[in-house]
Structures are given as C-alpha cells and as structure tokens.
GROMACS .gro file of C-alpha atoms in nm:
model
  232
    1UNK     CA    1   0.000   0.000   0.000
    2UNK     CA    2   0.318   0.227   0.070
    3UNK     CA    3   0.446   0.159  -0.262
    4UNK     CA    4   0.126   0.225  -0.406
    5UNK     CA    5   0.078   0.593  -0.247
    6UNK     CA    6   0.427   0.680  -0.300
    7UNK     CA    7   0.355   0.619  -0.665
    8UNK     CA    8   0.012   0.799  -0.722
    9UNK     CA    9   0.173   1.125  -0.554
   10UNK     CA   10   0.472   1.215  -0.349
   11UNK     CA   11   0.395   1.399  -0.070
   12UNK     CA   12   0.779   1.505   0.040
   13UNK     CA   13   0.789   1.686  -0.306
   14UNK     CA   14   0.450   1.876  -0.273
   15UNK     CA   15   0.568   1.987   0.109
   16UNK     CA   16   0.863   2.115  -0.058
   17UNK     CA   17   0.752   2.315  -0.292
   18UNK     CA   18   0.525   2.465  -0.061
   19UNK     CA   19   0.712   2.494   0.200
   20UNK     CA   20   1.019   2.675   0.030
   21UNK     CA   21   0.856   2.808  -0.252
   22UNK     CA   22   0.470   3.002  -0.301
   23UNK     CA   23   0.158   2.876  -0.140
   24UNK     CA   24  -0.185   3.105  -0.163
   25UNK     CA   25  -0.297   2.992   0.140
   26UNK     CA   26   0.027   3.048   0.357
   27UNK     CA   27  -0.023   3.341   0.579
   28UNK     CA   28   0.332   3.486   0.753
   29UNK     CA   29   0.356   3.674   1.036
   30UNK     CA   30   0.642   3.784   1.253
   31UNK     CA   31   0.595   3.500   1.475
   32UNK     CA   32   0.425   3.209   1.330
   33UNK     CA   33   0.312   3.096   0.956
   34UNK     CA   34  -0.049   2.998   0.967
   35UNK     CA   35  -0.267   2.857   0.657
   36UNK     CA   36  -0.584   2.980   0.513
   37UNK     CA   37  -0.727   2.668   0.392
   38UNK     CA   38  -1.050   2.559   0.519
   39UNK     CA   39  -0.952   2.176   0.569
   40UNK     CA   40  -0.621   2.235   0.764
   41UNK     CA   41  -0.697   2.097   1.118
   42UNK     CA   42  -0.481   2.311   1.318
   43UNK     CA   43  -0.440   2.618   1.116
   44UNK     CA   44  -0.072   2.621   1.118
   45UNK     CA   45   0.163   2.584   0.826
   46UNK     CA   46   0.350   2.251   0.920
   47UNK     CA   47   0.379   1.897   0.768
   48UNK     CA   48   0.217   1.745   0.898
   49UNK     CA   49  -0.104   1.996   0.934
   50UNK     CA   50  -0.111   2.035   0.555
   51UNK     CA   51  -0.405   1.935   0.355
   52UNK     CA   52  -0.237   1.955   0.050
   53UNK     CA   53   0.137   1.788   0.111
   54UNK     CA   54  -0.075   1.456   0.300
   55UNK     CA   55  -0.270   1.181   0.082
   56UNK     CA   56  -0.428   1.032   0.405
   57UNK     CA   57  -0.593   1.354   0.629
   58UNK     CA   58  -0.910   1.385   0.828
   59UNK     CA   59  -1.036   1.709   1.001
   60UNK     CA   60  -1.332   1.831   1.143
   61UNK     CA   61  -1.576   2.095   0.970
   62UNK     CA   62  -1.843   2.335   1.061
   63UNK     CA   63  -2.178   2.366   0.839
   64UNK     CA   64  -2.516   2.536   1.002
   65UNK     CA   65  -2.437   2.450   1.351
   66UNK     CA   66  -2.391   2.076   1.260
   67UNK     CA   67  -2.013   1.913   1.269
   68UNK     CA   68  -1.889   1.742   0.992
   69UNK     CA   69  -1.594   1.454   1.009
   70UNK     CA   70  -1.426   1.503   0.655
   71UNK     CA   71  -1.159   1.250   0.554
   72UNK     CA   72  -0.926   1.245   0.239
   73UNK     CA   73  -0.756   0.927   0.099
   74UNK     CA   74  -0.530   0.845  -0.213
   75UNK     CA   75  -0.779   0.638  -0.356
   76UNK     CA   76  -1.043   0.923  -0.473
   77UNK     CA   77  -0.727   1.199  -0.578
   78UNK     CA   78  -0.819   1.115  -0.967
   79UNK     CA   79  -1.171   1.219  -0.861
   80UNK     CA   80  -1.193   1.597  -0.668
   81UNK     CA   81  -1.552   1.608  -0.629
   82UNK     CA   82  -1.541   1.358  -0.460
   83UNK     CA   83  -1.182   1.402  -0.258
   84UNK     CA   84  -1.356   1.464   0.111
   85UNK     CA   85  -1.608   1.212   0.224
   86UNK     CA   86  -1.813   1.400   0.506
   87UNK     CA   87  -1.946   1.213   0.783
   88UNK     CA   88  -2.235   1.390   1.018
   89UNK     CA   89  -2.121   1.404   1.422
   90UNK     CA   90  -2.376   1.351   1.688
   91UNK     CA   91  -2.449   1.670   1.897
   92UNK     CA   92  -2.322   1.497   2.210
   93UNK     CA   93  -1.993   1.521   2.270
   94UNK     CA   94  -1.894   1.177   2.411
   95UNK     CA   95  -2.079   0.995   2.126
   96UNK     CA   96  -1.884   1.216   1.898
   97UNK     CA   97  -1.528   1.102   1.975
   98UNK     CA   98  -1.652   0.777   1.974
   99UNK     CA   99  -1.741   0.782   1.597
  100UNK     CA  100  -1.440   0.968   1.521
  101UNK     CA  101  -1.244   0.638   1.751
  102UNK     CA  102  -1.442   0.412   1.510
  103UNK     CA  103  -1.370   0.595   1.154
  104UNK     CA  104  -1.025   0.658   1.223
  105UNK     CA  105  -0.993   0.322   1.396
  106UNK     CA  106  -0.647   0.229   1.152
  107UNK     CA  107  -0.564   0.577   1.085
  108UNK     CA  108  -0.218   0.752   1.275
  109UNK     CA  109  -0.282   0.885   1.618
  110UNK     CA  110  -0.161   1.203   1.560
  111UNK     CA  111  -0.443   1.260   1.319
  112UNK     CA  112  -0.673   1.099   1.543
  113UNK     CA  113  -0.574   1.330   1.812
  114UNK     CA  114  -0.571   1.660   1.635
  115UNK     CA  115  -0.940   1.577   1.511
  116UNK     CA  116  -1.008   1.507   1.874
  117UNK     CA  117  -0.909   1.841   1.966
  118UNK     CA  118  -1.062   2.034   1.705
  119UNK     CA  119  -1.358   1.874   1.789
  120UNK     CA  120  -1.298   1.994   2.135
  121UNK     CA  121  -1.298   2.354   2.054
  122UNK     CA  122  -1.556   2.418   1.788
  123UNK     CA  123  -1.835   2.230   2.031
  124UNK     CA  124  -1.725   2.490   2.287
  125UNK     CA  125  -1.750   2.759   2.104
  126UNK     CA  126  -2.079   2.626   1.924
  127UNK     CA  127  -2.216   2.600   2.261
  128UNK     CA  128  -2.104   3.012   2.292
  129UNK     CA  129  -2.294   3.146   1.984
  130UNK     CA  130  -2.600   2.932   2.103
  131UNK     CA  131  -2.583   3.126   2.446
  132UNK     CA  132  -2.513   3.436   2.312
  133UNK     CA  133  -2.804   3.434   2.050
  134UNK     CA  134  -3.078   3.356   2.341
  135UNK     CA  135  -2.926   3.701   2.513
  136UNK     CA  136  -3.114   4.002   2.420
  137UNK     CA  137  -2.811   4.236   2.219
  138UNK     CA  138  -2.880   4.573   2.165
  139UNK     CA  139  -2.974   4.633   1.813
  140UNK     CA  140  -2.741   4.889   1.566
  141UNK     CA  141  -2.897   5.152   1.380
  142UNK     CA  142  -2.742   5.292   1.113
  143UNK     CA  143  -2.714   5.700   1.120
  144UNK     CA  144  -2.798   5.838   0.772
  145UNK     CA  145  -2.607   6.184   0.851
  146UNK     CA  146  -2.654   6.307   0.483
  147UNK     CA  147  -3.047   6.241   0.513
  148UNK     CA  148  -3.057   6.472   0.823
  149UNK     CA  149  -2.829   6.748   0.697
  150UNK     CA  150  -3.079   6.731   0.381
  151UNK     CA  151  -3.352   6.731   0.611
  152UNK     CA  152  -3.263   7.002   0.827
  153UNK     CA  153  -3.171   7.197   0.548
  154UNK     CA  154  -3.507   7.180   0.392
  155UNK     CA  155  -3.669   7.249   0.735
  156UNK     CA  156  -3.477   7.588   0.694
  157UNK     CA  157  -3.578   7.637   0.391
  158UNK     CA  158  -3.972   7.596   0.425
  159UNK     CA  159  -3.960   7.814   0.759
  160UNK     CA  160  -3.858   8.094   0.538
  161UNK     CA  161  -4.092   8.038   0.307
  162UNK     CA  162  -4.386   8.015   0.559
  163UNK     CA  163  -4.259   8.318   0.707
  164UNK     CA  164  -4.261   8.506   0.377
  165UNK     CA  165  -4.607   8.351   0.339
  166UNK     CA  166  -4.688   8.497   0.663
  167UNK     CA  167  -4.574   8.832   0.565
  168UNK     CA  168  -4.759   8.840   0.224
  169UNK     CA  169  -5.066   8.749   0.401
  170UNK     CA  170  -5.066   9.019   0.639
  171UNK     CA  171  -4.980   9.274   0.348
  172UNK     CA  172  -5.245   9.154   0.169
  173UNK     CA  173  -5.511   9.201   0.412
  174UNK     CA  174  -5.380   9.561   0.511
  175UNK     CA  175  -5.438   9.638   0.176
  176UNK     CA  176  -5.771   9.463   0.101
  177UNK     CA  177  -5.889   9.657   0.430
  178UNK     CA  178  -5.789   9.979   0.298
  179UNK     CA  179  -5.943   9.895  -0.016
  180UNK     CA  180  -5.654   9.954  -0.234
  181UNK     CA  181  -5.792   9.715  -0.490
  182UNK     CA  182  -6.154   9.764  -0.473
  183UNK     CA  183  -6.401   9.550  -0.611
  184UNK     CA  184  -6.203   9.407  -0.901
  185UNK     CA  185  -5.980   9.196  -0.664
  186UNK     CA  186  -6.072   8.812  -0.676
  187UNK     CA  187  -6.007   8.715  -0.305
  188UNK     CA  188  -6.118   8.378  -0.113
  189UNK     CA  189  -6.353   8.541   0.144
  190UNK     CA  190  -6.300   8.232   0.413
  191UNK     CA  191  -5.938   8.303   0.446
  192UNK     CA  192  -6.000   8.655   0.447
  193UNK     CA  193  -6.291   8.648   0.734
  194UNK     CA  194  -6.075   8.367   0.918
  195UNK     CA  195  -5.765   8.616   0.929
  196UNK     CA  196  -6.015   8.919   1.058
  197UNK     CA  197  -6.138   8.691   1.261
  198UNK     CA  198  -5.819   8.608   1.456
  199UNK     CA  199  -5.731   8.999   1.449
  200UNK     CA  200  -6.039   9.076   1.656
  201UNK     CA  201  -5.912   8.785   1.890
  202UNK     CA  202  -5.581   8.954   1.913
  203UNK     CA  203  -5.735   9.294   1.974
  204UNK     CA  204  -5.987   9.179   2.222
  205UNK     CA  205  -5.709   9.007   2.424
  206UNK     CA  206  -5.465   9.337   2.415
  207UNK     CA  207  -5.816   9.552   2.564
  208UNK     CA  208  -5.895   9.263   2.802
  209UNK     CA  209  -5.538   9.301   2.906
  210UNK     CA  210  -5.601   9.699   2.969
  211UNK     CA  211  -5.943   9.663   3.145
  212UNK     CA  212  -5.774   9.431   3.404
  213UNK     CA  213  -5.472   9.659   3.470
  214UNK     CA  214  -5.733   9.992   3.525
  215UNK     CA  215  -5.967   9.768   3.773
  216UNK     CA  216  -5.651   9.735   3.949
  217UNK     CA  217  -5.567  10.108   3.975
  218UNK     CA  218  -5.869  10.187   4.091
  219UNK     CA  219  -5.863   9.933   4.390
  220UNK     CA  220  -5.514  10.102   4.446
  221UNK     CA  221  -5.696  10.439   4.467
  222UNK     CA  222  -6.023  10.351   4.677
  223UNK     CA  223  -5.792  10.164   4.932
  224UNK     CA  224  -5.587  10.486   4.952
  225UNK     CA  225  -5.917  10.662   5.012
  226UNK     CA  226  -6.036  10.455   5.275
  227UNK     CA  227  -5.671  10.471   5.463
  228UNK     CA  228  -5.684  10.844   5.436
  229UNK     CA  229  -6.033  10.864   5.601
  230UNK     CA  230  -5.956  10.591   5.864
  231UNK     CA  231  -5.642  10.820   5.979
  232UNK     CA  232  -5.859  11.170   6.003
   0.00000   0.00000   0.00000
C-alpha cells in the first residue's frame, strides 16, 4: 500500500515546494506561519497539518451549527468532487469522539488526536454562539447623517418660506382693508374672514389686558381713600 501511495503522488515533493517556494494559502507573520485553507486541522503551516502535502488527512468541519468529520484518501485523488467524504457528528460530545475512535480506527494517532481536539474547541465555542443568541443584544442603527443634513436643510428652507407667506398674508389684508384694490380683486372670502377673525381675537385680548390693569388702579386708589379717612 506504501508503494502504491508513493507512486500515485509524493507527498515530500509537494511539502517542498510549498514549503520553500509560493503557497496562496500560507499566511506569515512575525511569529508564526499559519494557513488559510479551510480543511487544515490546526491552522498552522506545518507537515504534517497540511491538507495539500498529506494523501491520508481527516479534520473536522463546521456547516449550520452541525459538525462534519471530513476525511481524504489516495484512492479518490483522480476524482476531486469527490476528494472529502463527510461524515455527520452527533451533537453529544462523548458519542462524537466515539465515531471519530471508530472511523479513524487504523488511521495515525496524531491525526486521530488533532481531530479530537478540534472537535474539542468548535463544540465549545458552538455551545457560545448558542448562548449568546438567546441574550437580548442591543440592536445597531445605522445613522444616515446626509439624510438629516438634507432634512434640516429643507426644514430651513420651508420656515422661510412660511414666514414670507406669513408676511404676504398680512400685506395683503392691510391692503384689502384699505381697499386699495376695490371690487375688481378676486379674493377667497374664508381666508379673508378667518384672518379678521383672529385679528379681533388679538385685539380683544390686548383691551382685556387693559381693562384688568385699570380695575386694578382703581382698587389702588379707593384703598388709599379709605386709609386716608380711617387716619382723620
């Protein structure tokens, strides 16, 4: 079987290459070299962590929630749909690791234990975005700023306008009550008696305003009076 891999494709050659030469999914950083692809079981840019430089690698996948068991042999390389056979993992743990005991049963224990402990940490943090999505989060709005600038600037705009409304209005009526235009003018009378209307309000309030402040001087007088008359 060793003779047979080694012939179908040499794995010290591909780890070569992309180990000392260009890889797209090799990611340097000061520190460490990690890898980009999505079937590398540690993340790390090693030997023995490569997907690509290994004809016989498992690792563990995440689809919807759901964990997937994906193993890669020699056999299917001529076919690449079909490169990864998938198998589903229960949701509990324990019964987990056992099917990954009985599909790798003759596999290395390296790979075995790296599955293991991917396994490990993607139920954990599974188990976190569960928790975290029955927690109420508060919810971000987005802040159109040109929207209200526009907006204000059009509430600015139609102030003025109502305002030189307002004026024309009251220019109008000064003039239809002087009778600048006479009886040629085409006016709506509603507007025009709603407009006296509220002027006789206005002036009604300012006289109401007037009597009250006299009725008050004349208490202040009579009480003087009636002091004056008490002291002779």
């Amino acid at each position: 079987l060793g003779s047979r891999v080694d012939a179908m494709q040499h794995d010290d050659v591909i780890w070569g290459v992309i180990n000392q030469r260009f890889c797209s999914y090799k990611a340097k950083t000061r520190t460490q070299t990690f890898c980009r692809n999505q079937y590398n079981v540690t993340g790390l840019c090693n030997r023995t962590s490569c997907p690509l430089a290994n004809s016989q690698y498992a690792t563990i996948e995440e689809k919807d929630g759901r964990l997937y068991l994906c193993m890669k042999t020699i056999e299917r390389a001529h076919m690449p749909r079909k490169l990864w056979e998938r198998v589903l993992l229960s949701k509990n743990y324990a019964e987990a690791l056992a099917q990954i005991d009985k599909e790798l049963e003759f596999w290395p224990q390296i790979v075995k234990h790296k599955c293991k402990q991917r396994l490990t940490k993607m139920t954990q943090y599974i188990i976190r975005m569960r928790r975290l999505r029955l927690k109420p989060r508060p919810t971000l709005e987005r802040v159109h700023k040109k929207v209200e600038v526009r907006e204000s600037r059009r509430e600015v705009k139609a102030e003025k306008a109502a305002m030189l409304d307002r004026s024309i209005q009251r220019e109008l009526l000064a003039r239809l009550k002087q009778g600048t235009y006479g009886d040629i003018y085409n006016f709506p009378m509603k507007e025009y008696e709603s407009a006296l209307d509220e002027e006789e309000a206005a002036v009604e309030a300012e006289e109401g305003d007037e009597f009250v402040e006299d009725e008050d001087e004349d208490e202040d007088g009579e009480s003087d009076e009636e002091e004056q008359y008490e002291e002779e």
